[in-house]
XYZ file of C-alpha atoms in Angstrom:
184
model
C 134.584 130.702 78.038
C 135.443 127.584 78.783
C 137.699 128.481 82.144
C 134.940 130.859 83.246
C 132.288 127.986 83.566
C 134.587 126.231 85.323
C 134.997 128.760 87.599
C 131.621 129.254 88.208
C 131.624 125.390 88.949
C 134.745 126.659 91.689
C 132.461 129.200 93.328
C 129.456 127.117 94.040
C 131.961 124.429 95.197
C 134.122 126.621 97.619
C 131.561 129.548 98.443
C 127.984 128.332 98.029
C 128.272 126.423 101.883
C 128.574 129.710 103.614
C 124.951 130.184 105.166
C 124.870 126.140 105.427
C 128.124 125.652 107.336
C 130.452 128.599 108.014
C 128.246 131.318 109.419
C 126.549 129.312 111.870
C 130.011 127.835 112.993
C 130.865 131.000 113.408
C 128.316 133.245 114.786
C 126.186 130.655 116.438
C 128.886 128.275 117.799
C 132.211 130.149 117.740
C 129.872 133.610 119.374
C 126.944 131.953 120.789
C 124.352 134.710 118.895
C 121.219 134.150 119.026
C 119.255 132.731 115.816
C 117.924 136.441 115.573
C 121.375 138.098 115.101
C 122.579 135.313 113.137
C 119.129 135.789 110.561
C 120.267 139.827 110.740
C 123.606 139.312 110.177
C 123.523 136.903 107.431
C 120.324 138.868 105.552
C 123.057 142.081 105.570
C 124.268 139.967 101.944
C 120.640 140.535 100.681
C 120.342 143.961 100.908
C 124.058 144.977 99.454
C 122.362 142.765 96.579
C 119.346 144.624 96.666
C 121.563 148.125 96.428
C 124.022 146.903 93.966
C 121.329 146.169 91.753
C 119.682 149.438 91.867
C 123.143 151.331 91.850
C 123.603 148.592 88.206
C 120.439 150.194 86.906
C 121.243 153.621 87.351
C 124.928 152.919 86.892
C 124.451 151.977 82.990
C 127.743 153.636 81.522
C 129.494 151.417 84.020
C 131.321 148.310 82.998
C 131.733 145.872 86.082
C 132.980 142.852 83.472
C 136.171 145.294 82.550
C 136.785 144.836 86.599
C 135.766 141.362 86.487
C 138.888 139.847 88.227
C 139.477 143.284 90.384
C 135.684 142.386 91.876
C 136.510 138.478 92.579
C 139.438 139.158 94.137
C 138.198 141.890 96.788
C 135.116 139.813 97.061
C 136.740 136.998 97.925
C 139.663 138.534 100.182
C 136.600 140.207 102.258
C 135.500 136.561 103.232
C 139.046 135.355 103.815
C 139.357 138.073 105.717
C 136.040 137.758 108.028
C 136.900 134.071 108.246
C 140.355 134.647 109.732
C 139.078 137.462 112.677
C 136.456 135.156 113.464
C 139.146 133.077 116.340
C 141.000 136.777 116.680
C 138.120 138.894 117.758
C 136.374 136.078 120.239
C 136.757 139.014 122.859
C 135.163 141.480 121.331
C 131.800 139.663 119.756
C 130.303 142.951 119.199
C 132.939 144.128 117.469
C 133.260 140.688 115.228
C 129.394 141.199 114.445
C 129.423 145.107 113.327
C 132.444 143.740 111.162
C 130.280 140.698 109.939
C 127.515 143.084 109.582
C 129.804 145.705 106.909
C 131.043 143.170 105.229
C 128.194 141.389 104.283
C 126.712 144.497 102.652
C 129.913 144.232 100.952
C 129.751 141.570 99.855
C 126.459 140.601 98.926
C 127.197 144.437 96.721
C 130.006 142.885 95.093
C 128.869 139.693 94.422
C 125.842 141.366 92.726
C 128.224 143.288 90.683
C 129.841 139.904 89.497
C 127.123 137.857 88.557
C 125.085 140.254 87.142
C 127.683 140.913 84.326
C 128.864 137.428 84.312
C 125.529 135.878 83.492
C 125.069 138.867 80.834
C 128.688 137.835 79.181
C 127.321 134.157 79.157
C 124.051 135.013 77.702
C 125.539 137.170 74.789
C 128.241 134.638 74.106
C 126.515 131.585 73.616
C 124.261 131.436 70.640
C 120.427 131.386 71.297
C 119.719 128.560 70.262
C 122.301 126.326 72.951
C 121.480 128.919 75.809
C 118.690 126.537 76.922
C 120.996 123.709 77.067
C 124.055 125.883 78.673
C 122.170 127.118 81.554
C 120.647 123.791 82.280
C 124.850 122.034 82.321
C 125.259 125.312 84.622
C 122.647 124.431 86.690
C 123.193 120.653 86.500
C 126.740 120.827 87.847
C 125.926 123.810 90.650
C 123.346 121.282 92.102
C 126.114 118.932 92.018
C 128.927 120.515 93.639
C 126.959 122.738 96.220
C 126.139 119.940 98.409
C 129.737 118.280 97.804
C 131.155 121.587 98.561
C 129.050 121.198 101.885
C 130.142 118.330 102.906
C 134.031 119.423 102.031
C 133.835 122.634 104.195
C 132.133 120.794 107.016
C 134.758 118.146 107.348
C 137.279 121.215 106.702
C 135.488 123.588 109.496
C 135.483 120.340 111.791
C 139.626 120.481 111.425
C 140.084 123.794 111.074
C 137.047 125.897 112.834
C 134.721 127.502 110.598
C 136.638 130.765 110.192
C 139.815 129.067 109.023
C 137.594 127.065 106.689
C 136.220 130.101 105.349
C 139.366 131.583 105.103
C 141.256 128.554 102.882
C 138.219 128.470 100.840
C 138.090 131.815 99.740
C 142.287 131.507 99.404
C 141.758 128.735 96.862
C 138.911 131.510 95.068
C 141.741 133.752 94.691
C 144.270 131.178 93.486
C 141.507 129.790 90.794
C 140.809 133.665 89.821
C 144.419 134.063 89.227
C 144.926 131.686 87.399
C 141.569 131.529 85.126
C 141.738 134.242 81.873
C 138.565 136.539 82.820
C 137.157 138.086 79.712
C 137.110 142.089 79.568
């Protein structure tokens, strides 16, 4: 359990800074959309949250944490992937923002279908009576490494461009996942 909390610790480092750094790098600065496309785009996450968590309801007999790493790893190649067309489509920005658009849903579906059964695994493996005190070190260190993870991918976007950035982020996701034992 021990390997998953750290890579919880991972995610908020590497993937938390998305709607703080990358997306407006990329589809304010990089594209030059307006705040109103960028607010559209970006709220596309929400509402493949919103679905995946009525499809979870309905969806009982399902097991998402048997497809734990299966789910990280698409999850997480979907953002490499919309971080590296970000520089290849420049000449097609409406293409580059129905593709944002779709993969948002996506994502915001999957992730959704990730921490819904990871915070369920945590809550029936750790004894009542330390969940208090779990959830709080959880919280503790994502408050922690959020804004370090911020400041990371904005010296990293500033080198690379924010799609790269998003792109070796999400790479070093799918190394950590990899590597880490995933419970099933």
């Amino acid at each position: 359990m021990f390997s998953l909390f750290l890579l919880v610790m991972a995610l908020n480092f590497f993937v938390a800074n998305s709607e703080e750094i990358i997306f407006p790098g990329i589809l304010v600065e990089l594209y030059q959309f307006p705040e109103s496309r960028y607010g559209l785009a970006v709220s596309a996450s929400t509402a493949g949250t919103l679905l995946a968590s009525l499809f979870l309801i309905r969806a009982a007999h399902l097991r998402p944490l048997e497809h734990l790493r299966a789910l990280f790893l698409v999850n997480s190649a979907l953002m490499a992937a919309l971080g590296l067309a970000a520089p290849l489509l420049r000449s097609v920005p409406k293409l580059y923002f129905v593709l944002f658009f779709t993969f948002q849903l996506l994502i915001g579906w999957l992730t959704a279908c990730i921490n819904v059964p990871l915070i369920s695994y945590f809550q029936t493996r750790v004894p009542l009576e330390q969940q208090g005190r779990f959830f709080a070190l959880l919280a503790f260190f994502s408050g922690i490494l959020i804004p370090l993870g911020i400041s990371y991918t904005g010296v990293l976007a500033d080198w690379l461009g924010p799609g790269a950035a998003y792109a070796c982020n999400n790479l070093c996701v799918i190394v950590l996942v990899l590597l880490v034992r995933l419970p099933a």
